[in-house]
Short mmCIF file of C-alpha atoms and ligand atoms in Angstrom, two decimals:
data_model
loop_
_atom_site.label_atom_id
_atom_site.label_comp_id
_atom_site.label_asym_id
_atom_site.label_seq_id
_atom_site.Cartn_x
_atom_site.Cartn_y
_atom_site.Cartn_z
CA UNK A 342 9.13 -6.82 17.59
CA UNK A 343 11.58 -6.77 15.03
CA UNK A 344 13.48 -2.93 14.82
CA UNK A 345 16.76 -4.49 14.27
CA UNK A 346 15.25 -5.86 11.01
CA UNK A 347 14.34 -2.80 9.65
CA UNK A 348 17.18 -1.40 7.51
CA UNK A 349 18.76 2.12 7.70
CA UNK A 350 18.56 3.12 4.25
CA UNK A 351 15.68 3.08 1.72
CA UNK A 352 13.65 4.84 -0.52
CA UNK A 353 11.00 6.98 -0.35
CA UNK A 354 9.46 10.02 -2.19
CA UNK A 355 9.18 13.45 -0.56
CA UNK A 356 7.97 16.90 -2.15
CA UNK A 357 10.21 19.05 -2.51
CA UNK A 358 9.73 23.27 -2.42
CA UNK A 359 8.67 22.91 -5.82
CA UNK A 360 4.86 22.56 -6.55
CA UNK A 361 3.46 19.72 -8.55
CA UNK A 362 4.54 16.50 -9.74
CA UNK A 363 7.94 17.79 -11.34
CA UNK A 364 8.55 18.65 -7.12
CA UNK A 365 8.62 14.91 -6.11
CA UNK A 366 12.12 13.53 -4.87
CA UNK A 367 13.16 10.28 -4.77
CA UNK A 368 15.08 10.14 -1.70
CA UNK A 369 17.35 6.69 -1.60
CA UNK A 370 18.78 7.31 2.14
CA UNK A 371 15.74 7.63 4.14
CA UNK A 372 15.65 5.85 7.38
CA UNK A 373 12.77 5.23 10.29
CA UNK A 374 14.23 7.49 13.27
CA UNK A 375 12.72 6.95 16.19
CA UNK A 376 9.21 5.10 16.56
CA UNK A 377 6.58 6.56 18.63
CA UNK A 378 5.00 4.57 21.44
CA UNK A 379 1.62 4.63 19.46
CA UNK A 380 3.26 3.83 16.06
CA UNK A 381 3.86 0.91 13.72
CA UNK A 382 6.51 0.74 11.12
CA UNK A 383 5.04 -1.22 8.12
CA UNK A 384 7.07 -2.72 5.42
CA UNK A 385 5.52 -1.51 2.29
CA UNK A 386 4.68 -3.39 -0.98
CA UNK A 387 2.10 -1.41 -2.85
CA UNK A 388 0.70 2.19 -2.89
CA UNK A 389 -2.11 3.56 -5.31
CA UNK A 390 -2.64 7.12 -6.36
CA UNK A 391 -6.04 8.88 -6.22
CA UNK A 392 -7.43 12.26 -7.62
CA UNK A 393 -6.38 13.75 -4.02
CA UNK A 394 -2.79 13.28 -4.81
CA UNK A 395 -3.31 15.52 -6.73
CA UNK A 396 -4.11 18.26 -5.08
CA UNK A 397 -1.66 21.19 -4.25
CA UNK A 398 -0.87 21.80 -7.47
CA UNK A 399 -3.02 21.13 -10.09
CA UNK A 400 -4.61 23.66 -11.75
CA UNK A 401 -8.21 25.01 -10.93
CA UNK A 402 -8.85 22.00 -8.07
CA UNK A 403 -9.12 22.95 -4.05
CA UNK A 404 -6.11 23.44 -2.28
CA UNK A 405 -4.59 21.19 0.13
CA UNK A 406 -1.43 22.74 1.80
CA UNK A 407 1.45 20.41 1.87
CA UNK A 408 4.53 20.97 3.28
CA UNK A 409 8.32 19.96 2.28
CA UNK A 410 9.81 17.07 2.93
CA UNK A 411 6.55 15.15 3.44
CA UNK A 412 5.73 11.68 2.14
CA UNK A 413 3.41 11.74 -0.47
CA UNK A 414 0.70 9.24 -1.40
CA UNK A 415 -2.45 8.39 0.99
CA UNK A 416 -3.12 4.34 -0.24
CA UNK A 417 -1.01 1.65 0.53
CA UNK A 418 -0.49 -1.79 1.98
CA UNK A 419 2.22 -3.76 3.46
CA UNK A 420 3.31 -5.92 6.81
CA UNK A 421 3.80 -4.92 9.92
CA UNK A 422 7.36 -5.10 10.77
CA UNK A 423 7.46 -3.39 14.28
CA UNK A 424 5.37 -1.29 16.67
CA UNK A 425 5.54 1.03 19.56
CA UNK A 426 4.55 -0.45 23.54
CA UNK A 427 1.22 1.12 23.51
CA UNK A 428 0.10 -0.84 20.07
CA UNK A 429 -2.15 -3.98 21.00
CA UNK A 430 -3.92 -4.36 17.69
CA UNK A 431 -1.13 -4.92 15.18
CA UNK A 432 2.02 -7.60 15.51
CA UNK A 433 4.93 -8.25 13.18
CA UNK A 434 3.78 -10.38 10.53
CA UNK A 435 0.06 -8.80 10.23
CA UNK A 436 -0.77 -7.65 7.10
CA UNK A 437 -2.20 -3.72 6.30
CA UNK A 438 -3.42 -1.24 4.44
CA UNK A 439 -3.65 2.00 5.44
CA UNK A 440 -6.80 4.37 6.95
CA UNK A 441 -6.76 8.35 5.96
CA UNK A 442 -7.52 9.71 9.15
CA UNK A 443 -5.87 9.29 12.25
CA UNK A 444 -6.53 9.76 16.33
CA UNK A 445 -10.40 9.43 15.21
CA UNK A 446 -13.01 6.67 16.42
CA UNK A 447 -13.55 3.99 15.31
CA UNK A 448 -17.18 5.18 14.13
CA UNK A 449 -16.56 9.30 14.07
CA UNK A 450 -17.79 10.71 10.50
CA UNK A 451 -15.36 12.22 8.43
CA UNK A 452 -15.96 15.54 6.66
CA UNK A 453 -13.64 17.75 4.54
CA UNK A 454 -12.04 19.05 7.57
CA UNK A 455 -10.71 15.85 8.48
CA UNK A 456 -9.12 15.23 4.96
CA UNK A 457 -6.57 18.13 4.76
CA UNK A 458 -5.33 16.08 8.33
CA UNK A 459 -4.69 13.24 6.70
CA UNK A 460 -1.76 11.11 5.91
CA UNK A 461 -0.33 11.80 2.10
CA UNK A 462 -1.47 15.42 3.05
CA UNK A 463 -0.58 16.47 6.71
CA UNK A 464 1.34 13.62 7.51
CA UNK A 465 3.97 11.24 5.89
CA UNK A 466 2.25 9.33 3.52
CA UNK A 467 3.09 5.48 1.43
CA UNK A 468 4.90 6.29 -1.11
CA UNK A 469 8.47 4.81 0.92
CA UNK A 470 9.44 1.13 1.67
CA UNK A 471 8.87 1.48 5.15
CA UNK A 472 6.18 3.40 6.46
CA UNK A 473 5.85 4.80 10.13
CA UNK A 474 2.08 5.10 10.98
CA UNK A 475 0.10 6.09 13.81
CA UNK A 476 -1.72 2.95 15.24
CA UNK A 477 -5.50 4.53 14.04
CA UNK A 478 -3.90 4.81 10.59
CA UNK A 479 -4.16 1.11 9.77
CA UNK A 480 -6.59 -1.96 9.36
CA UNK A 481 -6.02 -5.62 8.62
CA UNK A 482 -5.89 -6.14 4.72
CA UNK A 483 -7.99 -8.52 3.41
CA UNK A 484 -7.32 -12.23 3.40
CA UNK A 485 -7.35 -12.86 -0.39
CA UNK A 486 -5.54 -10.13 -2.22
CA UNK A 487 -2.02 -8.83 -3.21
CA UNK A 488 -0.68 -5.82 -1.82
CA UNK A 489 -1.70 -4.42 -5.27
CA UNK A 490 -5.36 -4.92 -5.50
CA UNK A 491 -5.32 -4.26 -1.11
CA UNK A 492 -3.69 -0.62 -1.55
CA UNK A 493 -6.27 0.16 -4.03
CA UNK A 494 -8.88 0.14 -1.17
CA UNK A 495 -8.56 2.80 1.01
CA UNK A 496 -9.40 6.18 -0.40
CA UNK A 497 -11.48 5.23 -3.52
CA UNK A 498 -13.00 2.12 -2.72
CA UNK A 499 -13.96 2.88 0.81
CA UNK A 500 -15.91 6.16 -0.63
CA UNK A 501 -17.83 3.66 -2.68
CA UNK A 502 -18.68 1.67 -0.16
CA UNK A 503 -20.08 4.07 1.99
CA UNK A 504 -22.18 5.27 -1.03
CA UNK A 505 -23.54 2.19 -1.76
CA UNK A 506 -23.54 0.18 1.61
CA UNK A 507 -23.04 3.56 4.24
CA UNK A 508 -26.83 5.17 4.28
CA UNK A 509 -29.03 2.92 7.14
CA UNK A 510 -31.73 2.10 5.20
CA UNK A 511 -30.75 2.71 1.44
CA UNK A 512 -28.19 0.18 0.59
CA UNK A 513 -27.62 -1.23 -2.39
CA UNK A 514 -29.37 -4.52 -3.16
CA UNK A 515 -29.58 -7.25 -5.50
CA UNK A 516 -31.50 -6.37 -8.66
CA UNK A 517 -31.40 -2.18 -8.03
CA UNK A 518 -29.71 -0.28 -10.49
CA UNK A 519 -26.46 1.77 -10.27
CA UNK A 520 -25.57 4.38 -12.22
CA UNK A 521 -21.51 5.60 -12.10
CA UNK A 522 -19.26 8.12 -13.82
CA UNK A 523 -16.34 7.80 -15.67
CA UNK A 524 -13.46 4.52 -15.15
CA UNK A 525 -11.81 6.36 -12.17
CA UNK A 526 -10.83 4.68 -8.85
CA UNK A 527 -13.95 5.74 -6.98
CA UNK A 528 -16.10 4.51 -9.60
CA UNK A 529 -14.88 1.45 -11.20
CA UNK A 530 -14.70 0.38 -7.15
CA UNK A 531 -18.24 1.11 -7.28
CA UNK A 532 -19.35 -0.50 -10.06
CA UNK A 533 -17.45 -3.76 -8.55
CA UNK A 534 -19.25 -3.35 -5.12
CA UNK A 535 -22.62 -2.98 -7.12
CA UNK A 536 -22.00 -6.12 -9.31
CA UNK A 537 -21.05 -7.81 -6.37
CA UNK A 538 -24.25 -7.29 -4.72
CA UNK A 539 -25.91 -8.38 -7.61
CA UNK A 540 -27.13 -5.01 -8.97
CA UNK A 541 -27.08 -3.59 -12.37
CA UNK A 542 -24.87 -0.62 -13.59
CA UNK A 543 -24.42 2.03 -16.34
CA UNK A 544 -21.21 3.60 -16.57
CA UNK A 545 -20.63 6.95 -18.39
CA UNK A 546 -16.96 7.07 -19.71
CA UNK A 547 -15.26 9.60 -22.17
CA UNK A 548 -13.19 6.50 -24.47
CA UNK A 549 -14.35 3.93 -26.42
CA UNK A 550 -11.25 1.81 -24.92
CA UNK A 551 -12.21 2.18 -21.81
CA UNK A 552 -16.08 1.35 -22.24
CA UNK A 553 -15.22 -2.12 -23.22
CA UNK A 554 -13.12 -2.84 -20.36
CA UNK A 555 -16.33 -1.48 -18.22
CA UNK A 556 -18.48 -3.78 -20.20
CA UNK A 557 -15.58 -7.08 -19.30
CA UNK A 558 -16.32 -6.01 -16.00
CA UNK A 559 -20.04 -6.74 -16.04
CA UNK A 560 -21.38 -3.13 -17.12
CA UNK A 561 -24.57 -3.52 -18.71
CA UNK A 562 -24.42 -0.19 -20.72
CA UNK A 563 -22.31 2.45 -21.12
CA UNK A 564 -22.71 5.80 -21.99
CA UNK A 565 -20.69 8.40 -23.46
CA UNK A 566 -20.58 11.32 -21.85
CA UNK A 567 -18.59 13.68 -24.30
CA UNK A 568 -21.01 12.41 -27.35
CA UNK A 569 -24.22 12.57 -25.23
CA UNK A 570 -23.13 15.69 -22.90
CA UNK A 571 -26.65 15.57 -21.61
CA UNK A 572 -27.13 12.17 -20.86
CA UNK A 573 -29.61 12.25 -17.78
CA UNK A 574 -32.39 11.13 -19.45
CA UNK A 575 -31.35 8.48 -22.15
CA UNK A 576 -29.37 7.23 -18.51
CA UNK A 577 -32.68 6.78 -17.21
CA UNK A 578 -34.23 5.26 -20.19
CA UNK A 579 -32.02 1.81 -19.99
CA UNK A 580 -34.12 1.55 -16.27
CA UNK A 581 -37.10 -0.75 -16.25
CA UNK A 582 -40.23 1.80 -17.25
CA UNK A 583 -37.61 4.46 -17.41
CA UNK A 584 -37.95 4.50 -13.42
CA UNK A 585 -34.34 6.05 -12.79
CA UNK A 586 -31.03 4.69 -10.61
CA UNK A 587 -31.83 3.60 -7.36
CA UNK A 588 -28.25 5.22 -6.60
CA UNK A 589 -26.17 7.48 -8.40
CA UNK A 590 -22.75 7.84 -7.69
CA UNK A 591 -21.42 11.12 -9.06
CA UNK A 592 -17.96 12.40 -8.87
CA UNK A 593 -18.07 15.00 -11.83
CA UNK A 594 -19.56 17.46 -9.41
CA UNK A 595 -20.87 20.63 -10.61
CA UNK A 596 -20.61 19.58 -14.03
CA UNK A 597 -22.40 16.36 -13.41
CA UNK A 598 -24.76 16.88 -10.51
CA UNK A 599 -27.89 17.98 -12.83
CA UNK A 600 -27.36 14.64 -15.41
CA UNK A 601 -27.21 13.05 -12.21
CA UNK A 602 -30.83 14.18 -10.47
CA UNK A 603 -32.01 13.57 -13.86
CA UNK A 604 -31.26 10.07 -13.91
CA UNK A 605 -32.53 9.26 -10.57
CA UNK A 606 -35.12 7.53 -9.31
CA UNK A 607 -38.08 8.72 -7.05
CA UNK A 608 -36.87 8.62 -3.73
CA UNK A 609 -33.07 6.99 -5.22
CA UNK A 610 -29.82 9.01 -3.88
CA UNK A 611 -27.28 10.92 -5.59
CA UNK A 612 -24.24 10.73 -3.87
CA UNK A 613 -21.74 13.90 -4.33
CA UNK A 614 -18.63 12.91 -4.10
CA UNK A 615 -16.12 14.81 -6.15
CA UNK A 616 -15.83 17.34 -8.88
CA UNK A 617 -13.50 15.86 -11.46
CA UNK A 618 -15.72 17.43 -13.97
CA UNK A 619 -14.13 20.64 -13.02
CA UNK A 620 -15.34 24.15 -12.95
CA UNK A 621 -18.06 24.89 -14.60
CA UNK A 622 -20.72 27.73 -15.36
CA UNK A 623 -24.03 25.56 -14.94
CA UNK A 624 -26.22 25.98 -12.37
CA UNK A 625 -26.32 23.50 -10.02
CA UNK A 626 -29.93 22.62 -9.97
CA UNK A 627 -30.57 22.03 -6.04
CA UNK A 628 -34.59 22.88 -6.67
CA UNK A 629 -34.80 19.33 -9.16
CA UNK A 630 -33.95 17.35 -6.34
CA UNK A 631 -37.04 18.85 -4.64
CA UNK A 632 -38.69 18.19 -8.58
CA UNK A 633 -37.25 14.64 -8.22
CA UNK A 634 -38.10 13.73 -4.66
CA UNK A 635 -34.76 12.37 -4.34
CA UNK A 636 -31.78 12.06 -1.70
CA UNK A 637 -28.74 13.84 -2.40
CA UNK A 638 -26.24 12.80 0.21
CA UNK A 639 -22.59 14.62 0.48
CA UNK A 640 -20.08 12.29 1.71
CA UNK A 641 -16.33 12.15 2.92
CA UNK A 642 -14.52 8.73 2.31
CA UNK A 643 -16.22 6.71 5.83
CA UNK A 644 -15.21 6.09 8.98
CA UNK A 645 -12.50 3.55 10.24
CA UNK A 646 -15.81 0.72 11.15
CA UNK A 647 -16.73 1.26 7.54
CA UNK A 648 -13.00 0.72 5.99
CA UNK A 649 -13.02 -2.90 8.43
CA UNK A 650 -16.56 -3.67 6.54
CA UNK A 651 -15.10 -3.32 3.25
CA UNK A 652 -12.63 -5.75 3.98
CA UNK A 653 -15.06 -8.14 5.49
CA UNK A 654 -17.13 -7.21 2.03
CA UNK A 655 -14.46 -8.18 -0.43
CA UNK A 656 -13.30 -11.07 1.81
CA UNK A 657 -16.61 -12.31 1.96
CA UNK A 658 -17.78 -11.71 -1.83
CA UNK A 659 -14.23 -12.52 -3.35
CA UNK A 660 -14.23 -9.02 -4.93
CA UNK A 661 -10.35 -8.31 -6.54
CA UNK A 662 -10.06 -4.35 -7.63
CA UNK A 663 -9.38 -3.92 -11.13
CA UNK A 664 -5.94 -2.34 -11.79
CA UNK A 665 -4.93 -0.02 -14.60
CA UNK A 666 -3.30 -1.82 -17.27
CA UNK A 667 0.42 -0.11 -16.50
CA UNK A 668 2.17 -0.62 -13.36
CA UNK A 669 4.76 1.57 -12.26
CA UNK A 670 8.09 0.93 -10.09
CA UNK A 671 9.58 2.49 -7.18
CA UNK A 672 11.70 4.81 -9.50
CA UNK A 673 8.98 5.57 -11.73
CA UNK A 674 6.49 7.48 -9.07
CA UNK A 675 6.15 10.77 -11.52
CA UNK A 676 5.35 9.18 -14.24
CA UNK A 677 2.49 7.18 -12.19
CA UNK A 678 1.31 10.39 -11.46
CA UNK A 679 1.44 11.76 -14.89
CA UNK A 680 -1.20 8.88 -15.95
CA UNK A 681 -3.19 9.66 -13.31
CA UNK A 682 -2.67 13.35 -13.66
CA UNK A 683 -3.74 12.90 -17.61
CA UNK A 684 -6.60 10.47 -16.68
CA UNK A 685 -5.38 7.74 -19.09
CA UNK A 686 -5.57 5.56 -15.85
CA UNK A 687 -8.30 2.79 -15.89
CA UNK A 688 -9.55 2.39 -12.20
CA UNK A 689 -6.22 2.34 -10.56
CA UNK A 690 -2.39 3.63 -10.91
CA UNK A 691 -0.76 1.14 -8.82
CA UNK A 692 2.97 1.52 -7.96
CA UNK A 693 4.99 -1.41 -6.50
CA UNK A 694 7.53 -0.01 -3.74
CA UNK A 695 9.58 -3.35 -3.47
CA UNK A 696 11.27 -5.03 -6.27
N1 NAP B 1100 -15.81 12.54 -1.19
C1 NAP B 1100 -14.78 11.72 -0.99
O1 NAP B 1100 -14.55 11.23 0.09
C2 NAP B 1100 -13.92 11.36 -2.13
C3 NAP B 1100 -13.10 10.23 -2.06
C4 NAP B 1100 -12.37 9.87 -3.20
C5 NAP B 1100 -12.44 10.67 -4.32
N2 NAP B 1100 -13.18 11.79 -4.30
C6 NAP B 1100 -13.32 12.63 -5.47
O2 NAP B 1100 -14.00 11.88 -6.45
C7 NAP B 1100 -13.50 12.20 -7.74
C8 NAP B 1100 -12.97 10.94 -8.39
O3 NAP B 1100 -11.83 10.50 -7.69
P1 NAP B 1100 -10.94 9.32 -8.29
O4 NAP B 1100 -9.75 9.20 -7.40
O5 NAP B 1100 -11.80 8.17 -8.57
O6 NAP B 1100 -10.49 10.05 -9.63
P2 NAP B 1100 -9.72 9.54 -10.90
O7 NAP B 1100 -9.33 8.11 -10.76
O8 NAP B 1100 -8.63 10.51 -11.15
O9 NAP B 1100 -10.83 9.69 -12.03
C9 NAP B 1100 -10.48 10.12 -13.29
C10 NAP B 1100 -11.61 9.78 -14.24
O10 NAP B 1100 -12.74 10.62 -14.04
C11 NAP B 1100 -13.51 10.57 -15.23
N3 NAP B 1100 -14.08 11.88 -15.56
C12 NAP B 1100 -13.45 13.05 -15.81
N4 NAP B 1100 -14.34 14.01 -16.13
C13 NAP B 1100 -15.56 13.42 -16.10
C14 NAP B 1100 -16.88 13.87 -16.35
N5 NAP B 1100 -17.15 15.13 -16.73
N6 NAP B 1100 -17.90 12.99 -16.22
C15 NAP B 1100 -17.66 11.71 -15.83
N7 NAP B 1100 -16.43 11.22 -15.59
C16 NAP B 1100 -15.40 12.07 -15.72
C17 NAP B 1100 -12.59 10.13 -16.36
O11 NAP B 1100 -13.07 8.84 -16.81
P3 NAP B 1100 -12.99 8.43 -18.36
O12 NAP B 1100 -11.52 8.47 -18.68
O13 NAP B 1100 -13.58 7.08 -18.37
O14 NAP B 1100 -13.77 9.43 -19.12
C18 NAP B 1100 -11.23 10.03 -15.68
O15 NAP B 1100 -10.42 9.02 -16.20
C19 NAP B 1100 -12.44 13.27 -7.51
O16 NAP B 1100 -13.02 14.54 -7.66
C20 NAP B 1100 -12.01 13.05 -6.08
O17 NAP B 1100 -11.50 14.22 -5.51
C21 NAP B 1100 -13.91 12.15 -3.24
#
């Protein structure tokens, strides 16, 4: 495959000793060095930010340790450029995005151990024009979408899948209803996923802006959840016979997770999946799930089977990820993560890494 091809200077952004965004380094000399028999060097086009970039530095959130000098950035897509003699899957020319976990199989569940392992985290990340992967670190990209809408897929949009589509038994149909929070990556994937299937959503969102670009997506109703704090119930009420959400997708956390029960249905499931809601002194009401009879399910982005379903999903339903309104350049990586850092994002903060 082609090595000679790949240049020996480019950029990339590394973290520096200094914490937070302000610490990211935009480092124009960067070059491959030597490729691993089990990795793949992957000419990058596109790389999206999530909540989890975040994380090692903002304020009041979970740590993740990251060290200088790593790549930042766990989303991303691009085309395979080379590979090492052991890779079988992958040839120059294929196109990828990338998988969070890596030397896990194909179908081995992921919990929150696995995460802080995890490329963007532990490992060089995609925020560089070319990226050196392990081989278990990369799918096919769909058929049908720019590197843009493809690198929004694999953190957010695979969590969403695995919400809706990931429990034997309880996924999402045609006609149920689907209830998500906030425009964020994880949900606005999920509402897209839900629509797709032919289900109904209610979306909760803090702006006014924001609700009517839920609603062009196909919303039904949307809620606001600083004007109706407590808004459970009148969630519920938009239900046929005020049965409840068949799912639930709730990423506010402990700030969330009792609005969320509330607007279940009998035997629906809540699925925890973050805490962007933030600390809080509320209770988390474990007992109404018991008063509910519903499922609460805790989940960890899916496994590598369910990242190669989603792209057989959107492939087969002709799903394109909605992108936040600004895109950002190469040079302009902190402010990228200043909107997403400020929430002003809608869905996703793309950045192109190629001109
Ligand atoms: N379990 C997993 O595997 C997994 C995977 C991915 C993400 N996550 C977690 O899921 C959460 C969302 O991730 P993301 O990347 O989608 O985040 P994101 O894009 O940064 O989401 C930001 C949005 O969250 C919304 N939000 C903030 N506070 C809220 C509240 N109290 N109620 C409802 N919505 C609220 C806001 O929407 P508005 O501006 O519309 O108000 C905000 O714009 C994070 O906690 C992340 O760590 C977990």
């Amino acid at each position: 495959m082609a090595f000679d091809e790949i240049p020996q200077h480019f950029k990339q952004w590394e973290l520096s000793t200094t914490q937070g965004i302000d610490g990211l380094k935009l480092v124009e000399d960067a070059s491959i060095g030597k490729v691993g028999d089990e990795e793949v060097v992957v000419e990058m086009y596109a790389a999206s930010l999530n909540f989890l970039d975040l994380w090692g530095g903002h304020p009041g959130m979970l740590e993740l340790e990251k060290s200088p000098g790593l790549i930042t950035g766990c989303d991303g897509a691009g085309v395979v450029k080379a590979a090492g003699s052991a890779v079988k899957s992958f040839t120059a020319g294929d196109k990828v995005i990338t998988y969070l976990i890596s030397h896990i199989a194909d179908d081995e569940k992921v919990d929150f151990t696995k995460v802080g392992a995890s490329i963007g985290i532990a490992t060089n990340g995609t925020l560089t024009q070319y990226g050196k992967f392990h081989v278990s670190n990369l799918v096919h990209a769909p058929k049908e979408m720019s590197f843009e809408q493809a690198a929004t897929l694999p953190c957010s949009a695979l969590t969403a899948y695995n919400a809706l589509l990931g429990l034997r038994g309880r996924q999402v149909e045609k006609g149920q209803w689907v209830l998500v929070q906030g425009t964020g990556g994880v949900s606005v994937a999920g509402l897209q996923i839900a629509l797709a299937v032919g289900a109904h959503v209610v979306a909760t969102t803090s702006s006014a802006e924001k609700a009517a670009k839920l609603k062009s997506l196909g919303v039904e109703s949307v809620i606001n959840y600083r004007e109706t704090p407590e808004w459970g119930l009148p969630a519920r009420e938009l239900t046929p016979d005020n049965a409840g959400f068949d799912h639930v997708l709730d990423v506010g956390g402990e700030n969330t997770i009792g609005e969320s029960v509330k607007a279940v249905k009998t035997d629906g499931v809540v699925t925890t999946i973050g805490l962007v809601g933030g600390p809080t002194e509320k209770q988390v009401p474990i007992m109404a799930a018991s008063h509910h009879a519903c499922i609460v399910r805790g989940i960890v982005a899916g496994t590598r089977q369910q990242m190669r379903e989603l792209v057989t999903f959107v492939d087969k339903v002709g799903l394109k990820p909605a992108l936040d309104d600004v895109e950002f350049g190469i040079e302009q990586v902190r402010d990228a993560y200043w909107r997403q850092e400020k929430q002003q994002h809608f869905s996703k903060v793309v950045i192109k890494l190629r001109d």
